[in-house]
């Protein structure tokens, strides 16, 4: 069997939490990353979902950066099963061509978890201000929804691959949490 790679563009960028043989920054072309998926099992709860990212088709010039991981042959089945459980809140395991800079063999075919608009937890678009307000009040078994956004922002900055949707949302969140602090000091 040839190498198995997993591409992460959300929590799998900054918290893969699985063993891997190699990891490389990489990107997919023709897609955008959006906080349009509801999370009732990680960053929210049923009835009060948080917001997490998914991939949606974009234009030819759009590009989503993330991290691609090559799995060890001995552990890959167990890892994929664990990832299927981790991503069970609406994500499907699809395959994407991921470009890896300086990879001589061309793009790598990588398993990628995508939440398509037909899943039950999909929330879809909303103004960033509204998404930020939802993120600020959401928390689930994996922790605060705010941390998910800010960790992703930081990880993308670390890759030199800022994503304006993520960084603008993070700005709205910082503005909202600063207002809350000011109110608390009044
Ligand atoms: C991913 O990180 O690639 C999928 C979405 C998530 O788990 O945040």
PDB file of C-alpha atoms and ligand atoms in Angstrom:
ATOM      1  CA  UNK A   1       0.000   0.000   0.000  1.00  0.00           C
ATOM      2  CA  UNK A   2       1.321   3.451  -0.843  1.00  0.00           C
ATOM      3  CA  UNK A   3       1.857   6.184   1.738  1.00  0.00           C
ATOM      4  CA  UNK A   4      -1.224   7.468   3.526  1.00  0.00           C
ATOM      5  CA  UNK A   5      -1.354  11.208   4.163  1.00  0.00           C
ATOM      6  CA  UNK A   6      -3.902  13.239   6.164  1.00  0.00           C
ATOM      7  CA  UNK A   7      -4.468  16.933   5.440  1.00  0.00           C
ATOM      8  CA  UNK A   8      -5.591  19.161   8.334  1.00  0.00           C
ATOM      9  CA  UNK A   9      -6.876  22.721   7.941  1.00  0.00           C
ATOM     10  CA  UNK A  10      -8.599  23.235  11.333  1.00  0.00           C
ATOM     11  CA  UNK A  11      -7.814  21.702  14.692  1.00  0.00           C
ATOM     12  CA  UNK A  12      -5.728  19.118  12.855  1.00  0.00           C
ATOM     13  CA  UNK A  13      -3.217  21.893  12.072  1.00  0.00           C
ATOM     14  CA  UNK A  14      -2.487  22.837  15.676  1.00  0.00           C
ATOM     15  CA  UNK A  15      -3.611  19.762  17.622  1.00  0.00           C
ATOM     16  CA  UNK A  16      -3.198  16.663  15.498  1.00  0.00           C
ATOM     17  CA  UNK A  17      -2.802  14.480  18.620  1.00  0.00           C
ATOM     18  CA  UNK A  18      -1.754  11.463  16.568  1.00  0.00           C
ATOM     19  CA  UNK A  19       1.573   9.913  15.798  1.00  0.00           C
ATOM     20  CA  UNK A  20       2.948  10.633  12.324  1.00  0.00           C
ATOM     21  CA  UNK A  21       6.051   9.830  10.322  1.00  0.00           C
ATOM     22  CA  UNK A  22       6.358  13.282   8.776  1.00  0.00           C
ATOM     23  CA  UNK A  23       4.456  16.559   8.602  1.00  0.00           C
ATOM     24  CA  UNK A  24       4.694  19.303   6.014  1.00  0.00           C
ATOM     25  CA  UNK A  25       2.824  22.561   5.382  1.00  0.00           C
ATOM     26  CA  UNK A  26       0.693  22.227   2.275  1.00  0.00           C
ATOM     27  CA  UNK A  27      -2.306  23.748   0.552  1.00  0.00           C
ATOM     28  CA  UNK A  28      -5.336  22.861  -1.554  1.00  0.00           C
ATOM     29  CA  UNK A  29      -6.300  25.023  -4.493  1.00  0.00           C
ATOM     30  CA  UNK A  30      -9.812  26.151  -5.393  1.00  0.00           C
ATOM     31  CA  UNK A  31     -11.246  26.034  -1.850  1.00  0.00           C
ATOM     32  CA  UNK A  32     -11.952  28.421   1.019  1.00  0.00           C
ATOM     33  CA  UNK A  33     -11.943  27.735   4.778  1.00  0.00           C
ATOM     34  CA  UNK A  34     -15.056  28.947   6.605  1.00  0.00           C
ATOM     35  CA  UNK A  35     -16.383  28.819  10.179  1.00  0.00           C
ATOM     36  CA  UNK A  36     -19.661  27.496   8.867  1.00  0.00           C
ATOM     37  CA  UNK A  37     -19.807  24.104  10.589  1.00  0.00           C
ATOM     38  CA  UNK A  38     -21.590  23.732  13.918  1.00  0.00           C
ATOM     39  CA  UNK A  39     -19.842  21.796  16.679  1.00  0.00           C
ATOM     40  CA  UNK A  40     -21.954  20.053  19.309  1.00  0.00           C
ATOM     41  CA  UNK A  41     -19.285  17.550  20.354  1.00  0.00           C
ATOM     42  CA  UNK A  42     -16.063  19.577  20.682  1.00  0.00           C
ATOM     43  CA  UNK A  43     -16.551  23.352  20.907  1.00  0.00           C
ATOM     44  CA  UNK A  44     -20.230  23.483  21.753  1.00  0.00           C
ATOM     45  CA  UNK A  45     -23.013  21.210  22.967  1.00  0.00           C
ATOM     46  CA  UNK A  46     -26.320  20.055  21.496  1.00  0.00           C
ATOM     47  CA  UNK A  47     -28.673  23.026  21.465  1.00  0.00           C
ATOM     48  CA  UNK A  48     -25.759  25.495  21.769  1.00  0.00           C
ATOM     49  CA  UNK A  49     -23.312  24.672  18.980  1.00  0.00           C
ATOM     50  CA  UNK A  50     -19.945  26.299  18.584  1.00  0.00           C
ATOM     51  CA  UNK A  51     -18.466  27.115  15.181  1.00  0.00           C
ATOM     52  CA  UNK A  52     -15.582  25.262  13.555  1.00  0.00           C
ATOM     53  CA  UNK A  53     -14.124  25.253  10.074  1.00  0.00           C
ATOM     54  CA  UNK A  54     -14.951  23.379   6.940  1.00  0.00           C
ATOM     55  CA  UNK A  55     -13.786  23.606   3.329  1.00  0.00           C
ATOM     56  CA  UNK A  56     -16.026  24.955   0.587  1.00  0.00           C
ATOM     57  CA  UNK A  57     -15.406  25.236  -3.128  1.00  0.00           C
ATOM     58  CA  UNK A  58     -14.011  28.672  -4.000  1.00  0.00           C
ATOM     59  CA  UNK A  59     -12.522  30.325  -7.054  1.00  0.00           C
ATOM     60  CA  UNK A  60      -9.463  29.299  -9.049  1.00  0.00           C
ATOM     61  CA  UNK A  61      -7.305  31.772  -7.097  1.00  0.00           C
ATOM     62  CA  UNK A  62      -8.412  30.512  -3.673  1.00  0.00           C
ATOM     63  CA  UNK A  63      -6.057  28.412  -1.619  1.00  0.00           C
ATOM     64  CA  UNK A  64      -6.306  26.846   1.843  1.00  0.00           C
ATOM     65  CA  UNK A  65      -3.098  26.243   3.754  1.00  0.00           C
ATOM     66  CA  UNK A  66      -2.798  23.595   6.412  1.00  0.00           C
ATOM     67  CA  UNK A  67      -0.610  20.715   7.473  1.00  0.00           C
ATOM     68  CA  UNK A  68      -0.241  17.361   5.784  1.00  0.00           C
ATOM     69  CA  UNK A  69       0.829  14.320   7.813  1.00  0.00           C
ATOM     70  CA  UNK A  70       2.270  11.045   6.557  1.00  0.00           C
ATOM     71  CA  UNK A  71       1.148   8.141   8.733  1.00  0.00           C
ATOM     72  CA  UNK A  72       3.233   5.176   9.815  1.00  0.00           C
ATOM     73  CA  UNK A  73       2.062   1.982   8.092  1.00  0.00           C
ATOM     74  CA  UNK A  74       1.798   0.145  11.430  1.00  0.00           C
ATOM     75  CA  UNK A  75      -0.491   2.645  13.129  1.00  0.00           C
ATOM     76  CA  UNK A  76      -2.461   4.184  10.285  1.00  0.00           C
ATOM     77  CA  UNK A  77      -5.615   2.061  10.534  1.00  0.00           C
ATOM     78  CA  UNK A  78      -5.958   2.791  14.254  1.00  0.00           C
ATOM     79  CA  UNK A  79      -5.298   6.499  13.650  1.00  0.00           C
ATOM     80  CA  UNK A  80      -7.863   6.754  10.868  1.00  0.00           C
ATOM     81  CA  UNK A  81     -10.452   5.022  13.040  1.00  0.00           C
ATOM     82  CA  UNK A  82      -9.730   7.438  15.890  1.00  0.00           C
ATOM     83  CA  UNK A  83      -9.952  10.403  13.483  1.00  0.00           C
ATOM     84  CA  UNK A  84     -13.291   9.136  12.164  1.00  0.00           C
ATOM     85  CA  UNK A  85     -14.573   9.279  15.741  1.00  0.00           C
ATOM     86  CA  UNK A  86     -13.024  12.680  16.421  1.00  0.00           C
ATOM     87  CA  UNK A  87     -14.544  14.140  13.245  1.00  0.00           C
ATOM     88  CA  UNK A  88     -17.908  12.358  13.488  1.00  0.00           C
ATOM     89  CA  UNK A  89     -19.880  15.549  14.125  1.00  0.00           C
ATOM     90  CA  UNK A  90     -20.631  16.050  10.422  1.00  0.00           C
ATOM     91  CA  UNK A  91     -17.302  15.550   8.649  1.00  0.00           C
ATOM     92  CA  UNK A  92     -16.789  13.092   5.810  1.00  0.00           C
ATOM     93  CA  UNK A  93     -13.429  11.614   4.907  1.00  0.00           C
ATOM     94  CA  UNK A  94     -12.659  12.800   1.351  1.00  0.00           C
ATOM     95  CA  UNK A  95      -9.480  12.858  -0.743  1.00  0.00           C
ATOM     96  CA  UNK A  96      -7.734  16.007  -1.932  1.00  0.00           C
ATOM     97  CA  UNK A  97      -4.617  16.783  -3.896  1.00  0.00           C
ATOM     98  CA  UNK A  98      -2.407  18.739  -1.518  1.00  0.00           C
ATOM     99  CA  UNK A  99       0.495  20.771  -2.872  1.00  0.00           C
ATOM    100  CA  UNK A 100       3.556  20.538  -0.700  1.00  0.00           C
ATOM    101  CA  UNK A 101       6.216  23.120  -1.506  1.00  0.00           C
ATOM    102  CA  UNK A 102       9.512  21.504  -2.479  1.00  0.00           C
ATOM    103  CA  UNK A 103       7.929  18.039  -2.780  1.00  0.00           C
ATOM    104  CA  UNK A 104       9.587  16.622  -5.879  1.00  0.00           C
ATOM    105  CA  UNK A 105       6.830  14.072  -6.577  1.00  0.00           C
ATOM    106  CA  UNK A 106       4.098  16.702  -7.101  1.00  0.00           C
ATOM    107  CA  UNK A 107       0.899  16.931  -5.031  1.00  0.00           C
ATOM    108  CA  UNK A 108       0.175  14.290  -2.416  1.00  0.00           C
ATOM    109  CA  UNK A 109      -3.246  12.653  -2.326  1.00  0.00           C
ATOM    110  CA  UNK A 110      -4.430  13.180   1.250  1.00  0.00           C
ATOM    111  CA  UNK A 111      -7.426  12.131   3.325  1.00  0.00           C
ATOM    112  CA  UNK A 112      -9.273  15.236   4.462  1.00  0.00           C
ATOM    113  CA  UNK A 113     -12.271  15.663   6.763  1.00  0.00           C
ATOM    114  CA  UNK A 114     -14.834  17.976   5.177  1.00  0.00           C
ATOM    115  CA  UNK A 115     -18.245  18.985   6.519  1.00  0.00           C
ATOM    116  CA  UNK A 116     -20.494  19.385   3.485  1.00  0.00           C
ATOM    117  CA  UNK A 117     -23.637  21.555   3.634  1.00  0.00           C
ATOM    118  CA  UNK A 118     -25.933  18.529   3.815  1.00  0.00           C
ATOM    119  CA  UNK A 119     -24.777  17.424   7.300  1.00  0.00           C
ATOM    120  CA  UNK A 120     -27.103  17.955  10.263  1.00  0.00           C
ATOM    121  CA  UNK A 121     -24.696  20.266  12.142  1.00  0.00           C
ATOM    122  CA  UNK A 122     -23.967  22.581   9.207  1.00  0.00           C
ATOM    123  CA  UNK A 123     -24.759  26.211  10.037  1.00  0.00           C
ATOM    124  CA  UNK A 124     -23.676  28.018   6.887  1.00  0.00           C
ATOM    125  CA  UNK A 125     -22.732  31.652   6.404  1.00  0.00           C
ATOM    126  CA  UNK A 126     -23.399  34.498   8.826  1.00  0.00           C
ATOM    127  CA  UNK A 127     -21.858  37.948   9.326  1.00  0.00           C
ATOM    128  CA  UNK A 128     -18.451  37.641  11.043  1.00  0.00           C
ATOM    129  CA  UNK A 129     -19.680  39.768  13.943  1.00  0.00           C
ATOM    130  CA  UNK A 130     -22.452  37.229  14.554  1.00  0.00           C
ATOM    131  CA  UNK A 131     -20.082  34.256  14.217  1.00  0.00           C
ATOM    132  CA  UNK A 132     -17.751  35.946  16.727  1.00  0.00           C
ATOM    133  CA  UNK A 133     -20.594  36.428  19.219  1.00  0.00           C
ATOM    134  CA  UNK A 134     -21.482  32.735  18.919  1.00  0.00           C
ATOM    135  CA  UNK A 135     -17.837  31.673  19.325  1.00  0.00           C
ATOM    136  CA  UNK A 136     -17.341  33.837  22.420  1.00  0.00           C
ATOM    137  CA  UNK A 137     -20.209  32.188  24.289  1.00  0.00           C
ATOM    138  CA  UNK A 138     -19.568  28.592  23.143  1.00  0.00           C
ATOM    139  CA  UNK A 139     -17.731  25.852  24.980  1.00  0.00           C
ATOM    140  CA  UNK A 140     -17.752  22.081  24.650  1.00  0.00           C
ATOM    141  CA  UNK A 141     -15.936  18.948  25.781  1.00  0.00           C
ATOM    142  CA  UNK A 142     -12.740  20.014  23.930  1.00  0.00           C
ATOM    143  CA  UNK A 143     -12.758  23.480  25.507  1.00  0.00           C
ATOM    144  CA  UNK A 144     -13.631  27.070  24.646  1.00  0.00           C
ATOM    145  CA  UNK A 145     -14.563  27.841  21.068  1.00  0.00           C
ATOM    146  CA  UNK A 146     -12.452  31.023  21.304  1.00  0.00           C
ATOM    147  CA  UNK A 147      -9.328  28.909  21.817  1.00  0.00           C
ATOM    148  CA  UNK A 148     -10.039  26.966  18.610  1.00  0.00           C
ATOM    149  CA  UNK A 149     -10.136  30.194  16.591  1.00  0.00           C
ATOM    150  CA  UNK A 150      -7.101  31.801  18.210  1.00  0.00           C
ATOM    151  CA  UNK A 151      -4.980  28.633  18.069  1.00  0.00           C
ATOM    152  CA  UNK A 152      -5.806  28.243  14.390  1.00  0.00           C
ATOM    153  CA  UNK A 153      -4.948  31.887  13.727  1.00  0.00           C
ATOM    154  CA  UNK A 154      -1.626  31.446  15.521  1.00  0.00           C
ATOM    155  CA  UNK A 155      -0.775  28.202  13.725  1.00  0.00           C
ATOM    156  CA  UNK A 156      -1.477  29.763  10.321  1.00  0.00           C
ATOM    157  CA  UNK A 157       0.641  32.775  11.195  1.00  0.00           C
ATOM    158  CA  UNK A 158       3.392  30.323  12.146  1.00  0.00           C
ATOM    159  CA  UNK A 159       3.156  28.840   8.652  1.00  0.00           C
ATOM    160  CA  UNK A 160       3.285  32.323   7.123  1.00  0.00           C
ATOM    161  CA  UNK A 161      -0.143  31.544   5.678  1.00  0.00           C
ATOM    162  CA  UNK A 162      -2.592  33.964   7.252  1.00  0.00           C
ATOM    163  CA  UNK A 163      -6.207  33.390   6.225  1.00  0.00           C
ATOM    164  CA  UNK A 164      -8.248  36.622   6.221  1.00  0.00           C
ATOM    165  CA  UNK A 165     -11.491  34.848   7.222  1.00  0.00           C
ATOM    166  CA  UNK A 166      -9.742  33.433  10.312  1.00  0.00           C
ATOM    167  CA  UNK A 167      -7.817  36.578  11.240  1.00  0.00           C
ATOM    168  CA  UNK A 168     -10.823  38.878  10.763  1.00  0.00           C
ATOM    169  CA  UNK A 169     -12.936  36.589  12.928  1.00  0.00           C
ATOM    170  CA  UNK A 170     -10.169  36.596  15.560  1.00  0.00           C
ATOM    171  CA  UNK A 171     -10.171  40.429  15.464  1.00  0.00           C
ATOM    172  CA  UNK A 172     -13.938  40.511  16.085  1.00  0.00           C
ATOM    173  CA  UNK A 173     -13.470  38.089  18.983  1.00  0.00           C
ATOM    174  CA  UNK A 174     -10.714  40.232  20.520  1.00  0.00           C
ATOM    175  CA  UNK A 175     -12.939  43.302  20.198  1.00  0.00           C
ATOM    176  CA  UNK A 176     -15.862  41.523  21.868  1.00  0.00           C
ATOM    177  CA  UNK A 177     -13.798  40.087  24.711  1.00  0.00           C
ATOM    178  CA  UNK A 178     -12.163  43.513  25.301  1.00  0.00           C
ATOM    179  CA  UNK A 179     -15.665  45.047  25.573  1.00  0.00           C
ATOM    180  CA  UNK A 180     -16.643  42.360  28.087  1.00  0.00           C
ATOM    181  CA  UNK A 181     -13.544  43.120  30.152  1.00  0.00           C
ATOM    182  CA  UNK A 182     -14.298  46.836  30.090  1.00  0.00           C
ATOM    183  CA  UNK A 183     -17.862  46.183  31.218  1.00  0.00           C
ATOM    184  CA  UNK A 184     -16.528  43.980  33.999  1.00  0.00           C
ATOM    185  CA  UNK A 185     -14.316  46.849  35.196  1.00  0.00           C
ATOM    186  CA  UNK A 186     -17.146  49.405  35.282  1.00  0.00           C
TER     187      UNK A 186
HETATM  188  C1  LIG B   1      -9.387  19.623  10.191  1.00  0.00           C
HETATM  189  O1  LIG B   1      -8.795  20.119  11.138  1.00  0.00           O
HETATM  190  O2  LIG B   1      -8.779  19.343   9.141  1.00  0.00           O
HETATM  191  C2  LIG B   1     -10.850  19.291  10.245  1.00  0.00           C
HETATM  192  C3  LIG B   1     -11.675  20.177  11.084  1.00  0.00           C
HETATM  193  C4  LIG B   1     -11.315  20.189  12.543  1.00  0.00           C
HETATM  194  O3  LIG B   1     -11.166  19.119  13.153  1.00  0.00           O
HETATM  195  O4  LIG B   1     -11.158  21.270  13.107  1.00  0.00           O
END
